PDB file of C-alpha atoms in Angstrom:
ATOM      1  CA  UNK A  22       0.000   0.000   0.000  1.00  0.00           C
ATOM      2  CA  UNK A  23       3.116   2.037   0.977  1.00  0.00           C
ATOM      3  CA  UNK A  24       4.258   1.671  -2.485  1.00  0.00           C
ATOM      4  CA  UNK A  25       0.926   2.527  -4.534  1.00  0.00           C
ATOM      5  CA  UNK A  26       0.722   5.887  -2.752  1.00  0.00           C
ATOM      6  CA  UNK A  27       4.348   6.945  -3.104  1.00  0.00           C
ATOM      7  CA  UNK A  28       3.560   6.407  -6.861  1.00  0.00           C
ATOM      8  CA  UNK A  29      -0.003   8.285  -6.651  1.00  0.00           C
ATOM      9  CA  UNK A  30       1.955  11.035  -4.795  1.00  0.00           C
ATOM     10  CA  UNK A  31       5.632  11.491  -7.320  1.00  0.00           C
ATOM     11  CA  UNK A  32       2.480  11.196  -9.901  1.00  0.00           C
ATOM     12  CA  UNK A  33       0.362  14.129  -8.649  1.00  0.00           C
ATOM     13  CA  UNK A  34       3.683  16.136  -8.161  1.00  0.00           C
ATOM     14  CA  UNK A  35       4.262  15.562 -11.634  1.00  0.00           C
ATOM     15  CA  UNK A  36       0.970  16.650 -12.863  1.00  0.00           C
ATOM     16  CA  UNK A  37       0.863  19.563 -10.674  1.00  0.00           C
ATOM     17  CA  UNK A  38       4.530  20.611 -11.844  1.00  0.00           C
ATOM     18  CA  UNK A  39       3.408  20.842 -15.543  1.00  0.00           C
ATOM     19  CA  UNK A  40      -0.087  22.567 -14.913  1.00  0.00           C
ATOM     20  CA  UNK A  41       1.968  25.366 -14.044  1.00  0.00           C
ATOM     21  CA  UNK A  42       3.712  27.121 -16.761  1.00  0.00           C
ATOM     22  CA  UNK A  43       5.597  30.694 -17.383  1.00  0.00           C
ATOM     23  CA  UNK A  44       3.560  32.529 -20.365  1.00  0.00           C
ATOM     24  CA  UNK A  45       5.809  31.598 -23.948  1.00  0.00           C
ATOM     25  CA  UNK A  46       6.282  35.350 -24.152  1.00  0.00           C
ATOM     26  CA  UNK A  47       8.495  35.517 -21.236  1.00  0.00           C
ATOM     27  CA  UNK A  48      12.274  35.339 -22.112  1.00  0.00           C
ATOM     28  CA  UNK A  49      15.063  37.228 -24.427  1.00  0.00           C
ATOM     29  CA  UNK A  50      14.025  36.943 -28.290  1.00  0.00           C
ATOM     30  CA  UNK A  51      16.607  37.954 -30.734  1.00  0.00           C
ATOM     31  CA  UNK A  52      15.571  39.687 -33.526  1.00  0.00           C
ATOM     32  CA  UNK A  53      16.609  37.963 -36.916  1.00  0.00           C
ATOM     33  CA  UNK A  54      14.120  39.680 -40.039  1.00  0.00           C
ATOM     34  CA  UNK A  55      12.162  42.383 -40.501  1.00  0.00           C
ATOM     35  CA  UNK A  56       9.799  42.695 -43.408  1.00  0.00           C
ATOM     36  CA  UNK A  57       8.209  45.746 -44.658  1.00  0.00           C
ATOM     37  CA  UNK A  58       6.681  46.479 -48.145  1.00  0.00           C
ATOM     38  CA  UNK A  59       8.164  42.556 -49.528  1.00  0.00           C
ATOM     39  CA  UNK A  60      11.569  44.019 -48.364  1.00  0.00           C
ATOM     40  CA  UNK A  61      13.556  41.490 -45.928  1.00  0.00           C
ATOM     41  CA  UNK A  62      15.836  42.984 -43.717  1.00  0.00           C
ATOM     42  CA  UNK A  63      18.114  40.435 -41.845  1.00  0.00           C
ATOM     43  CA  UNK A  64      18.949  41.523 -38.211  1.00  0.00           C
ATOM     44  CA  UNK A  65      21.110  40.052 -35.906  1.00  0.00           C
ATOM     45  CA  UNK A  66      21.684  42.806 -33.115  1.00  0.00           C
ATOM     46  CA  UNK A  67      18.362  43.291 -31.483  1.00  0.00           C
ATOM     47  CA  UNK A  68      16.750  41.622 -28.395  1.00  0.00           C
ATOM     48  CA  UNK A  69      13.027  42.254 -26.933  1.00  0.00           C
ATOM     49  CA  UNK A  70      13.176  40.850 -23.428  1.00  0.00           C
ATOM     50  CA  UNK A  71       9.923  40.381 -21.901  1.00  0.00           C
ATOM     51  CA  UNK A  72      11.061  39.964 -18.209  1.00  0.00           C
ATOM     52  CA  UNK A  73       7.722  38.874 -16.495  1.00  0.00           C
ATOM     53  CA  UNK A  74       4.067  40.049 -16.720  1.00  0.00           C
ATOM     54  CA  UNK A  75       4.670  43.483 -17.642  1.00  0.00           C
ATOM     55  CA  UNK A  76       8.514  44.345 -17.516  1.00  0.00           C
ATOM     56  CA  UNK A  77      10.226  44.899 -21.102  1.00  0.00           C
ATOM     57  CA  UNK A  78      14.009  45.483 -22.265  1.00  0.00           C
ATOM     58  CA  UNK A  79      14.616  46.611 -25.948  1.00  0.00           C
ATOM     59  CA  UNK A  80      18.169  46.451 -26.488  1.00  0.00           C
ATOM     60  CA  UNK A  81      20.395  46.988 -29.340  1.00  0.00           C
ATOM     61  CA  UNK A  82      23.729  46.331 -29.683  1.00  0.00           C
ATOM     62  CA  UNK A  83      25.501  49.572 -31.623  1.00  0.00           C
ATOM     63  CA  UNK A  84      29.083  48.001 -33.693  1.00  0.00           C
ATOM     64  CA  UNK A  85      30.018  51.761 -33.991  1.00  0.00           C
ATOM     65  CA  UNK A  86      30.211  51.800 -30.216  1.00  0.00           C
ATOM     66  CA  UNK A  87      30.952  48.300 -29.401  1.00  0.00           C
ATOM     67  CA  UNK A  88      27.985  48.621 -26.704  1.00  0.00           C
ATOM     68  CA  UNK A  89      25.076  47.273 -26.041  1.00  0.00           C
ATOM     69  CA  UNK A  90      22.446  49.823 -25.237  1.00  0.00           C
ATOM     70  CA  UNK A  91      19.214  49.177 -23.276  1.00  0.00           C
ATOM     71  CA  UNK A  92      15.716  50.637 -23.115  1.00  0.00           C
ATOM     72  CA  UNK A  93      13.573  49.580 -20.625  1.00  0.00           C
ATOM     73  CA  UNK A  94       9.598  49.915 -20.373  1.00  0.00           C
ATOM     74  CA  UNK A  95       6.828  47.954 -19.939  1.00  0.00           C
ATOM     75  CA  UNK A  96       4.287  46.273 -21.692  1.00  0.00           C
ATOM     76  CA  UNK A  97       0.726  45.209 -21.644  1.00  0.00           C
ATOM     77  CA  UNK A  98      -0.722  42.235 -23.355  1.00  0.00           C
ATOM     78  CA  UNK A  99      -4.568  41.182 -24.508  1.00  0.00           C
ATOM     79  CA  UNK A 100      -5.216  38.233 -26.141  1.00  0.00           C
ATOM     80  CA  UNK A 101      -3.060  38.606 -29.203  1.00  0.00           C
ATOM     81  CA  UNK A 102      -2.355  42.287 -29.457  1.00  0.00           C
ATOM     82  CA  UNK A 103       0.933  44.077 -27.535  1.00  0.00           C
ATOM     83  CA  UNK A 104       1.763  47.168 -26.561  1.00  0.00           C
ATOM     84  CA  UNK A 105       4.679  47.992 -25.228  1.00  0.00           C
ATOM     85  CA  UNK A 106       5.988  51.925 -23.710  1.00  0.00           C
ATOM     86  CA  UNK A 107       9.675  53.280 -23.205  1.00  0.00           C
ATOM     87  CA  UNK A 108      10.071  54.484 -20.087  1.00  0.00           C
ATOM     88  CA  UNK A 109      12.992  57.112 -21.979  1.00  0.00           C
ATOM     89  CA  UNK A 110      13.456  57.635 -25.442  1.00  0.00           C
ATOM     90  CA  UNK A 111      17.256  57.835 -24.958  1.00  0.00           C
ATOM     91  CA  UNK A 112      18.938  55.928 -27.599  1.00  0.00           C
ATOM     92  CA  UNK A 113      15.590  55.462 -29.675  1.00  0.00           C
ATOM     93  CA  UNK A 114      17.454  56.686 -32.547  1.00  0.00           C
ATOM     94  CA  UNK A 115      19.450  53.134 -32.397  1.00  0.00           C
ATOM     95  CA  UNK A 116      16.028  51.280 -33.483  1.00  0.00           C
ATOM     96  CA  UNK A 117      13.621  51.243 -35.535  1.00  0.00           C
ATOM     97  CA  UNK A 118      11.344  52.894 -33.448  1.00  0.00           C
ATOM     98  CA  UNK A 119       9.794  56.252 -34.473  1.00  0.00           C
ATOM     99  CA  UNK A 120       8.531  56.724 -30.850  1.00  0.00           C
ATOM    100  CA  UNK A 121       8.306  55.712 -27.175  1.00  0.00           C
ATOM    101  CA  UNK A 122       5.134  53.454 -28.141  1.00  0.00           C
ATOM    102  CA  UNK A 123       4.238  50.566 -30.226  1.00  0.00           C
ATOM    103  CA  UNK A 124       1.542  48.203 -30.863  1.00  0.00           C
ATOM    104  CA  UNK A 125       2.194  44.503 -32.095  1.00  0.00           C
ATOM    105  CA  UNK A 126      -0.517  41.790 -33.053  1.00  0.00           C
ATOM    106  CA  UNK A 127       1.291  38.627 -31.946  1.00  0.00           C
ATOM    107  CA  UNK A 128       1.133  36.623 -35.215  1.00  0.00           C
ATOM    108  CA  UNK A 129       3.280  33.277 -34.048  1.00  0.00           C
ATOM    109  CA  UNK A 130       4.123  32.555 -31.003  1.00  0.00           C
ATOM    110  CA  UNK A 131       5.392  28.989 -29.753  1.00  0.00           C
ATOM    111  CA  UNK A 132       8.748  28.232 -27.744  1.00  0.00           C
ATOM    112  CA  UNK A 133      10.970  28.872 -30.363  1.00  0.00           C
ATOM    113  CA  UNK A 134       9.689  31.092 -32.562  1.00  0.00           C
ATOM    114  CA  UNK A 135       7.607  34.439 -32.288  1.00  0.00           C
ATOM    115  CA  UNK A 136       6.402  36.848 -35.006  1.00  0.00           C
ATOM    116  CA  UNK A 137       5.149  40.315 -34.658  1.00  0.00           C
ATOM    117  CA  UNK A 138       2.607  42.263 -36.783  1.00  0.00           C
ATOM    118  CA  UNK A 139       3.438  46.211 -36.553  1.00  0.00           C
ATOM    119  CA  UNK A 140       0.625  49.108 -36.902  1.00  0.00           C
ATOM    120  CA  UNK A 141       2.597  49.645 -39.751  1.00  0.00           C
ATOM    121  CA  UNK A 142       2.279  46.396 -41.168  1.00  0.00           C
ATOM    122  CA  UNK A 143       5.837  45.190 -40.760  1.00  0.00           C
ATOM    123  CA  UNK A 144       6.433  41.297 -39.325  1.00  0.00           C
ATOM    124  CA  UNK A 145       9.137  41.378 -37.063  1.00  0.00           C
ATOM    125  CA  UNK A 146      10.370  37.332 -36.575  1.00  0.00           C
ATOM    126  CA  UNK A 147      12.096  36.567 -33.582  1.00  0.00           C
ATOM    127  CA  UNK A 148      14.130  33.394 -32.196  1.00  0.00           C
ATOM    128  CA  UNK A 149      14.481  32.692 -28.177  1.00  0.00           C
ATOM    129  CA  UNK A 150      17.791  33.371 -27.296  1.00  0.00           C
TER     130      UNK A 150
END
């Protein structure tokens, strides 16, 4: 008997383990194409880090200045569309940004891959990092 409800219990740990799961979005995606009018763009030098619920990190690595700069703000998700806010606009002029806001409709999103619809109709495709 001992033995059956060791098993039920490693068993219900199990199940109760995977029930609980951190939201795809969370984690560092690296920025790899953007596509804008049927115009590709490869990219290889931008991350959006979605730290937890609400915390976001835009950062861009600058070769001219052998840095990598960061932008923090937050962000706000419902159902499929998000919108994210700078907290500072310093070193906007680094992305592709034309402001401290932006609105995404999350187009693909699974634990590898991620693609974002811009108001202005560009898809931004990520990879996790």
């Amino acid at each position: 008997m001992k033995k059956y409800s060791l098993t039920v219990l490693v068993f219900t740990l199990f199940m109760a383990c995977d029930a609980v799961k951190t939201p795809d979005l969370v984690g560092k995606w690296q920025l790899k194409t953007v596509e804008k009018n049927g115009v590709e763009t490869v990219v290889d030098t931008v991350w959006y880090n979605f730290q937890s619920e609400s915390v976001f990190m835009l950062q861009v690595y600058v070769p001219q200045r052998d840095t990598c700069l960061s932008l923090y703000g937050l962000k706000k998700q419902q159902e499929n569309v998000l919108s994210i806010r700078l907290e500072f606009d310093d070193y906007i002029e680094y992305s592709d940004w034309s402001g401290r806001s932006r609105s995404f409709t999350i187009d693909r999103l699974n634990k590898k891959r991620l693609t974002l619809l811009s108001e202005d109709g560009s898809h931004y495709s990520f990879i996790k990092f």
